Amino acid sequence: MKSLAIYPGSFDPVTNGHLDIIERGLRLFDRIVVAILHNPSKRPLFSLEERVEMLREALKDFPNAEVDTFSGLLVDYAAQKNARAILRGMRAVSDFDYEFQLALMNRRLNRKVETVFLMTGLRWIFTSSSIIKEAASFGGEVEHMVPPVVHQRLKEKFNPSAAPE
Ligand code: PNS
């Protein structure tokens, strides 16, 4: 049976750090479903549809990665998909507390779903969607930290005159 991992997150927006984890994950699993949480109580910069579009474009050269959305409990979604594991990226020690809490809660909720952590490449250790959004909002150049489609969409969000004709 082919192994499937769920890579969940907000992906607001997807960064090169996320793509690095997906690439590493595909060396361990046959398929990865990148699952974007639909969380009506949060106000993301990009709508769910925009995040799906950007991820699909960024993953067009990864035939074994697909994009989906989910709401409710992650472990329920993972079980419904018959996933072997939940995949999460770990950057620095600062990620550890939250990730540990999330993984243990998920295990408490469903003992059959394992969480697998992968370390991002060193070059992405300081990046996150939030810091990239903050830099971009003040006109900072983030081109080398995000896929080209995200770079373009960030420019359009924060500098509407950069929108294509
Ligand atoms: O990219 P993020 O925001 O760090 O991703 C967090 C995410 C989506 C993985 C997490 O919030 C999640 O799984 N939410 C769904 C609800 C859930 O199952 N929460 C964990 C147990 S209470």
Coordinates of N, CA and C and ligand atoms in Angstrom, one line a residue:
M1 N 0.8 -1.2 0.0 CA 0.0 0.0 0.0 C 0.9 1.3 0.0
K2 N 0.5 2.2 -0.8 CA 1.3 3.5 -0.9 C 1.1 4.3 0.4
S3 N 2.3 4.9 0.8 CA 2.2 5.6 2.1 C 1.9 7.1 1.8
L4 N 1.0 7.6 2.7 CA 0.5 8.9 2.5 C 0.7 9.7 3.8
A5 N 1.2 10.9 3.6 CA 1.4 11.8 4.8 C 0.5 13.1 4.6
I6 N 0.0 13.6 5.7 CA -0.7 14.9 5.6 C 0.2 15.9 6.1
Y7 N 0.4 17.0 5.3 CA 1.2 18.1 5.8 C 0.2 19.3 6.0
P8 N -0.2 19.5 7.2 CA -1.2 20.5 7.5 C -0.6 21.9 7.9
G9 N -1.4 22.9 7.7 CA -1.0 24.2 8.1 C -1.9 25.3 7.6
S10 N -1.5 26.6 7.9 CA -2.3 27.7 7.4 C -1.8 28.2 6.1
F11 N -0.6 28.0 5.8 CA 0.0 28.4 4.5 C -0.4 29.7 4.0
D12 N -0.3 30.7 4.9 CA -0.7 32.1 4.6 C 0.4 33.1 4.5
P13 N 1.2 33.0 3.5 CA 1.2 32.1 2.3 C 2.3 31.0 2.4
V14 N 2.3 30.1 1.4 CA 3.3 29.0 1.4 C 4.7 29.7 1.1
T15 N 5.7 29.2 1.8 CA 7.1 29.7 1.7 C 8.0 28.7 1.1
N16 N 9.2 29.1 0.8 CA 10.2 28.1 0.4 C 10.5 27.1 1.5
G17 N 10.4 27.5 2.7 CA 10.6 26.6 3.9 C 9.6 25.4 3.8
H18 N 8.3 25.8 3.5 CA 7.3 24.7 3.4 C 7.6 23.8 2.2
L19 N 8.1 24.4 1.1 CA 8.4 23.5 -0.1 C 9.6 22.6 0.3
D20 N 10.5 23.1 1.0 CA 11.6 22.3 1.4 C 11.2 21.1 2.3
I21 N 10.2 21.3 3.1 CA 9.7 20.2 4.0 C 8.9 19.2 3.0
I22 N 8.2 19.7 2.1 CA 7.4 18.8 1.2 C 8.4 17.9 0.4
E23 N 9.5 18.6 -0.1 CA 10.5 17.9 -0.9 C 11.1 16.8 -0.1
R24 N 11.5 17.1 1.2 CA 12.1 16.1 2.1 C 11.1 15.0 2.4
G25 N 9.8 15.4 2.6 CA 8.8 14.4 3.0 C 8.5 13.4 1.8
L26 N 8.7 13.9 0.6 CA 8.4 13.0 -0.5 C 9.5 12.0 -0.7
R27 N 10.6 12.1 0.0 CA 11.7 11.1 0.0 C 11.3 10.0 1.0
L28 N 10.3 10.3 1.9 CA 9.9 9.3 2.9 C 8.5 8.7 2.6
F29 N 7.7 9.5 2.0 CA 6.3 9.0 1.7 C 6.0 9.0 0.2
D30 N 5.1 8.1 -0.2 CA 4.8 8.1 -1.7 C 4.0 9.3 -2.1
R31 N 3.1 9.7 -1.2 CA 2.3 10.9 -1.5 C 2.2 11.8 -0.3
I32 N 2.0 13.1 -0.6 CA 1.7 14.0 0.5 C 0.5 14.9 0.1
V33 N -0.4 15.0 1.0 CA -1.5 15.9 0.8 C -1.2 17.1 1.7
V34 N -1.1 18.2 1.0 CA -0.9 19.5 1.7 C -2.3 20.0 2.1
A35 N -2.6 20.1 3.4 CA -3.9 20.3 3.8 C -4.0 21.7 4.5
I36 N -4.8 22.6 3.9 CA -4.9 24.0 4.4 C -6.1 24.0 5.4
L37 N -5.8 24.5 6.6 CA -6.9 24.6 7.5 C -7.9 25.7 7.2
H38 N -9.1 25.4 7.1 CA -10.2 26.4 6.9 C -10.6 26.8 8.3
N39 N -10.2 28.0 8.7 CA -10.5 28.4 10.1 C -11.2 29.8 10.1
P40 N -12.5 29.7 10.1 CA -13.3 31.0 10.0 C -13.0 32.0 11.1
S41 N -12.4 31.6 12.2 CA -12.2 32.5 13.3 C -10.9 33.3 13.1
K42 N -10.1 32.9 12.1 CA -8.8 33.7 11.8 C -9.0 34.6 10.6
R43 N -8.3 35.7 10.6 CA -8.4 36.6 9.5 C -7.0 36.5 8.7
P44 N -6.9 35.6 7.8 CA -5.7 35.4 7.0 C -5.5 36.6 6.0
L45 N -4.3 36.8 5.6 CA -4.0 37.8 4.5 C -4.6 37.3 3.2
F46 N -4.4 36.0 2.9 CA -4.9 35.4 1.7 C -6.1 34.5 1.9
S47 N -7.1 34.6 1.1 CA -8.3 33.8 1.2 C -7.9 32.3 1.1
L48 N -8.8 31.5 1.4 CA -8.5 30.0 1.3 C -8.3 29.7 -0.2
E49 N -9.1 30.3 -1.1 CA -9.0 30.0 -2.5 C -7.6 30.5 -3.0
E50 N -7.2 31.7 -2.5 CA -5.9 32.2 -3.0 C -4.8 31.3 -2.5
R51 N -4.9 30.8 -1.3 CA -3.8 29.9 -0.7 C -3.8 28.6 -1.5
V52 N -5.0 28.1 -1.9 CA -5.0 26.8 -2.7 C -4.3 27.1 -4.0
E53 N -4.7 28.2 -4.6 CA -4.1 28.5 -6.0 C -2.6 28.6 -5.9
M54 N -2.1 29.3 -4.9 CA -0.7 29.6 -4.8 C 0.0 28.2 -4.6
L55 N -0.5 27.4 -3.7 CA 0.1 26.1 -3.4 C 0.1 25.2 -4.7
R56 N -1.0 25.2 -5.4 CA -1.1 24.3 -6.6 C 0.0 24.8 -7.6
E57 N 0.1 26.1 -7.7 CA 1.1 26.6 -8.7 C 2.5 26.2 -8.2
A58 N 2.8 26.4 -6.9 CA 4.1 26.2 -6.4 C 4.5 24.7 -6.4
L59 N 3.4 23.9 -6.4 CA 3.7 22.4 -6.4 C 3.5 21.7 -7.8
K60 N 3.5 22.6 -8.8 CA 3.1 22.0 -10.1 C 4.2 21.0 -10.6
D61 N 5.4 21.1 -10.1 CA 6.5 20.1 -10.5 C 6.6 19.0 -9.5
F62 N 5.7 18.9 -8.5 CA 5.7 17.8 -7.6 C 4.5 16.9 -7.8
P63 N 4.6 15.9 -8.7 CA 3.4 15.2 -9.1 C 2.8 14.4 -7.9
N64 N 3.6 14.1 -6.9 CA 3.1 13.3 -5.8 C 2.6 14.1 -4.6
A65 N 2.5 15.4 -4.8 CA 1.9 16.3 -3.8 C 0.6 16.9 -4.3
E66 N -0.4 16.8 -3.4 CA -1.7 17.5 -3.8 C -2.1 18.4 -2.8
V67 N -3.1 19.3 -3.1 CA -3.5 20.3 -2.2 C -5.0 20.1 -1.9
D68 N -5.3 20.2 -0.6 CA -6.7 20.1 -0.2 C -7.0 21.0 1.0
T69 N -8.2 21.2 1.4 CA -8.5 22.0 2.6 C -9.3 21.1 3.6
F70 N -9.2 21.5 4.8 CA -10.0 20.7 5.8 C -10.5 21.7 6.9
S71 N -11.5 21.3 7.6 CA -11.9 22.0 8.8 C -12.2 21.0 9.9
G72 N -12.2 21.4 11.1 CA -12.4 20.5 12.2 C -11.1 19.9 12.6
L73 N -11.1 18.7 13.3 CA -9.9 18.2 13.9 C -9.0 17.6 12.8
L74 N -7.7 17.9 12.9 CA -6.7 17.3 12.0 C -6.7 15.8 12.0
V75 N -6.8 15.2 13.2 CA -6.7 13.7 13.3 C -7.8 13.1 12.6
D76 N -9.0 13.7 12.6 CA -10.2 13.2 12.0 C -10.0 13.2 10.4
Y77 N -9.4 14.3 10.0 CA -9.1 14.4 8.6 C -8.1 13.4 8.1
A78 N -7.0 13.2 9.0 CA -5.9 12.3 8.6 C -6.5 10.9 8.6
A79 N -7.4 10.5 9.5 CA -7.9 9.2 9.6 C -8.8 8.9 8.4
Q80 N -9.6 10.0 8.0 CA -10.5 9.9 6.9 C -9.7 9.6 5.6
K81 N -8.5 10.2 5.5 CA -7.7 10.1 4.3 C -6.8 8.8 4.4
N82 N -6.9 8.1 5.5 CA -6.1 6.9 5.7 C -4.6 7.2 5.7
A83 N -4.2 8.3 6.3 CA -2.8 8.7 6.2 C -2.0 7.9 7.2
R84 N -0.7 7.7 6.8 CA 0.2 7.0 7.7 C 0.7 8.0 8.8
A85 N 0.8 9.2 8.4 CA 1.4 10.2 9.4 C 1.0 11.6 9.1
I86 N 1.2 12.4 10.1 CA 1.1 13.9 10.0 C 2.5 14.4 9.9
L87 N 2.8 15.2 8.9 CA 4.1 15.8 8.7 C 4.2 17.2 9.2
R88 N 5.2 17.5 10.0 CA 5.4 18.9 10.5 C 6.8 19.3 10.3
G89 N 7.1 20.5 10.0 CA 8.5 21.0 9.9 C 8.9 21.6 11.3
M90 N 10.2 21.4 11.6 CA 10.7 22.0 12.8 C 11.8 22.9 12.4
R91 N 11.8 24.2 12.8 CA 12.9 25.1 12.5 C 13.9 25.2 13.7
A92 N 13.5 25.9 14.6 CA 14.4 26.1 15.8 C 13.7 25.7 17.0
V93 N 14.4 25.8 18.1 CA 13.9 25.3 19.4 C 12.6 26.0 19.7
S94 N 12.5 27.3 19.2 CA 11.3 28.1 19.5 C 10.0 27.4 19.0
D95 N 10.1 26.5 18.0 CA 9.0 25.8 17.4 C 8.6 24.6 18.4
F96 N 9.5 24.2 19.2 CA 9.4 22.9 19.8 C 8.1 22.8 20.7
D97 N 8.0 23.9 21.6 CA 6.9 23.8 22.6 C 5.5 23.6 21.9
Y98 N 5.2 24.4 20.9 CA 4.0 24.4 20.3 C 3.8 23.1 19.5
E99 N 4.8 22.6 18.8 CA 4.8 21.4 18.0 C 4.6 20.2 18.9
F100 N 5.2 20.2 20.1 CA 5.2 19.1 21.0 C 3.7 19.0 21.6
Q101 N 3.2 20.2 21.9 CA 1.8 20.2 22.4 C 0.8 19.7 21.4
L102 N 1.0 20.2 20.2 CA 0.1 19.8 19.1 C 0.2 18.3 18.8
A103 N 1.4 17.8 18.8 CA 1.6 16.3 18.5 C 1.0 15.5 19.6
L104 N 1.2 15.9 20.8 CA 0.7 15.1 22.0 C -0.8 15.1 22.1
M105 N -1.4 16.3 21.8 CA -2.8 16.4 21.8 C -3.4 15.6 20.7
N106 N -2.8 15.6 19.5 CA -3.3 14.8 18.4 C -3.2 13.3 18.7
R107 N -2.1 12.9 19.4 CA -1.9 11.5 19.8 C -3.0 11.1 20.8
R108 N -3.3 12.0 21.7 CA -4.4 11.8 22.7 C -5.7 11.6 22.0
L109 N -5.9 12.4 21.0 CA -7.2 12.3 20.3 C -7.3 11.1 19.4
N110 N -6.2 10.7 18.9 CA -6.2 9.4 18.0 C -4.8 8.8 18.1
R111 N -4.8 7.7 18.8 CA -3.5 7.0 19.0 C -2.9 6.4 17.7
K112 N -3.7 6.3 16.7 CA -3.2 5.6 15.5 C -2.5 6.5 14.6
V113 N -2.7 7.8 14.8 CA -2.0 8.8 13.9 C -0.7 9.3 14.4
E114 N 0.4 9.0 13.8 CA 1.7 9.4 14.2 C 2.1 10.8 13.6
T115 N 2.9 11.6 14.4 CA 3.4 12.8 13.8 C 4.9 12.6 13.5
V116 N 5.3 13.0 12.3 CA 6.7 12.9 11.9 C 7.2 14.4 11.8
F117 N 8.3 14.7 12.4 CA 8.9 16.0 12.3 C 10.1 15.9 11.3
L118 N 10.2 16.9 10.5 CA 11.4 17.0 9.6 C 12.0 18.4 9.9
M119 N 13.4 18.4 9.8 CA 14.0 19.7 10.0 C 14.1 20.4 8.7
T120 N 13.8 21.7 8.7 CA 14.0 22.4 7.4 C 15.5 22.6 7.1
G121 N 15.8 22.9 5.9 CA 17.2 23.2 5.5 C 17.6 24.5 6.3
L122 N 18.9 24.6 6.6 CA 19.4 25.7 7.4 C 19.0 27.1 6.8
R123 N 19.0 27.1 5.5 CA 18.7 28.4 4.9 C 17.3 29.0 5.1
W124 N 16.4 28.1 5.6 CA 15.0 28.5 5.9 C 14.7 28.6 7.4
I125 N 15.8 28.5 8.2 CA 15.5 28.3 9.6 C 14.9 29.6 10.2
F126 N 15.1 30.8 9.6 CA 14.6 32.0 10.2 C 13.3 32.5 9.5
T127 N 12.8 31.8 8.5 CA 11.7 32.3 7.7 C 10.4 31.7 8.3
S128 N 9.3 32.5 8.2 CA 8.0 32.0 8.5 C 7.0 32.8 7.7
S129 N 5.8 32.3 7.5 CA 4.9 33.1 6.7 C 4.7 34.5 7.4
S130 N 4.6 34.5 8.7 CA 4.3 35.8 9.4 C 5.4 36.8 9.2
I131 N 6.7 36.4 9.3 CA 7.8 37.4 9.2 C 7.9 37.8 7.8
I132 N 7.6 36.9 6.8 CA 7.7 37.3 5.4 C 6.6 38.3 5.1
K133 N 5.4 38.1 5.6 CA 4.3 39.0 5.4 C 4.6 40.4 6.0
E134 N 5.2 40.4 7.2 CA 5.6 41.7 7.8 C 6.6 42.4 7.0
A135 N 7.6 41.7 6.5 CA 8.7 42.3 5.7 C 8.1 42.9 4.4
A136 N 7.2 42.1 3.8 CA 6.6 42.5 2.5 C 5.7 43.7 2.7
S137 N 5.0 43.7 3.8 CA 4.1 44.8 4.1 C 4.8 46.2 4.2
F138 N 6.1 46.1 4.6 CA 6.8 47.4 4.7 C 7.7 47.6 3.5
G139 N 7.5 46.8 2.4 CA 8.3 47.0 1.2 C 9.6 46.2 1.2
G140 N 9.8 45.3 2.1 CA 11.0 44.5 2.1 C 11.0 43.5 1.0
E141 N 12.2 43.2 0.5 CA 12.3 42.2 -0.6 C 12.3 40.8 -0.1
V142 N 11.4 40.0 -0.5 CA 11.3 38.6 0.0 C 11.4 37.6 -1.1
E143 N 11.8 38.1 -2.2 CA 11.8 37.2 -3.4 C 12.4 35.8 -3.3
H144 N 13.5 35.8 -2.5 CA 14.2 34.5 -2.5 C 13.7 33.6 -1.3
M145 N 12.6 34.0 -0.7 CA 12.1 33.2 0.4 C 10.8 32.6 0.1
V146 N 10.2 32.9 -1.0 CA 8.9 32.4 -1.4 C 8.9 32.0 -2.9
P147 N 7.9 31.1 -3.3 CA 7.8 30.8 -4.7 C 7.4 32.0 -5.5
P148 N 7.8 32.0 -6.8 CA 7.5 33.2 -7.6 C 6.0 33.7 -7.6
V149 N 5.1 32.7 -7.6 CA 3.7 33.1 -7.5 C 3.3 33.9 -6.3
V150 N 3.9 33.5 -5.2 CA 3.7 34.2 -3.9 C 4.3 35.6 -3.9
H151 N 5.5 35.6 -4.4 CA 6.2 36.9 -4.5 C 5.3 37.9 -5.3
Q152 N 4.7 37.5 -6.4 CA 3.9 38.3 -7.2 C 2.6 38.7 -6.4
R153 N 2.0 37.7 -5.8 CA 0.7 38.0 -5.0 C 1.0 39.0 -3.8
L154 N 2.1 38.8 -3.2 CA 2.5 39.7 -2.1 C 2.6 41.2 -2.6
K155 N 3.2 41.3 -3.8 CA 3.4 42.6 -4.4 C 2.0 43.2 -4.7
E156 N 1.1 42.4 -5.2 CA -0.2 42.9 -5.5 C -1.0 43.3 -4.3
K157 N -0.8 42.5 -3.2 CA -1.5 42.9 -1.9 C -1.0 44.2 -1.3
F158 N 0.3 44.3 -1.3 CA 0.8 45.5 -0.6 C 1.1 46.7 -1.5
N159 N 1.2 46.4 -2.8 CA 1.5 47.5 -3.7 C 0.6 47.3 -4.9
P160 N -0.7 47.6 -4.8 CA -1.6 47.3 -5.9 C -1.2 47.8 -7.2
S161 N -0.3 48.8 -7.3 CA 0.1 49.3 -8.6 C 1.0 48.3 -9.3
A162 N 1.5 47.3 -8.6 CA 2.3 46.2 -9.2 C 1.5 45.1 -9.8
A163 N 0.2 45.2 -9.7 CA -0.7 44.2 -10.3 C -0.6 44.2 -11.8
P164 N -0.5 42.9 -12.4 CA -0.4 42.8 -13.8 C -1.7 43.5 -14.5
E165 N -1.5 44.0 -15.7 CA -2.6 44.7 -16.5 C -3.7 43.7 -16.7
Ligands
PNS1 O1 0.6 26.5 10.0 P1 0.0 26.4 11.4 O2 -0.9 27.6 11.6 O3 1.1 26.3 12.4 O4 -0.9 25.1 11.4 C1 -1.6 24.7 12.6 C2 -2.5 23.5 12.3 C3 -3.4 23.9 11.1 C4 -1.7 22.3 11.9 C5 -3.3 23.3 13.6 O5 -3.9 24.5 14.0 C6 -4.5 22.3 13.3 O6 -4.3 21.1 13.1 N1 -5.7 22.8 13.5 C7 -6.9 22.0 13.3 C8 -7.7 21.7 14.6 C9 -6.9 20.7 15.4 O7 -6.9 19.5 15.1 N2 -6.1 21.1 16.4 C10 -5.2 20.3 17.2 C11 -5.8 19.5 18.3 S1 -6.8 20.5 19.3

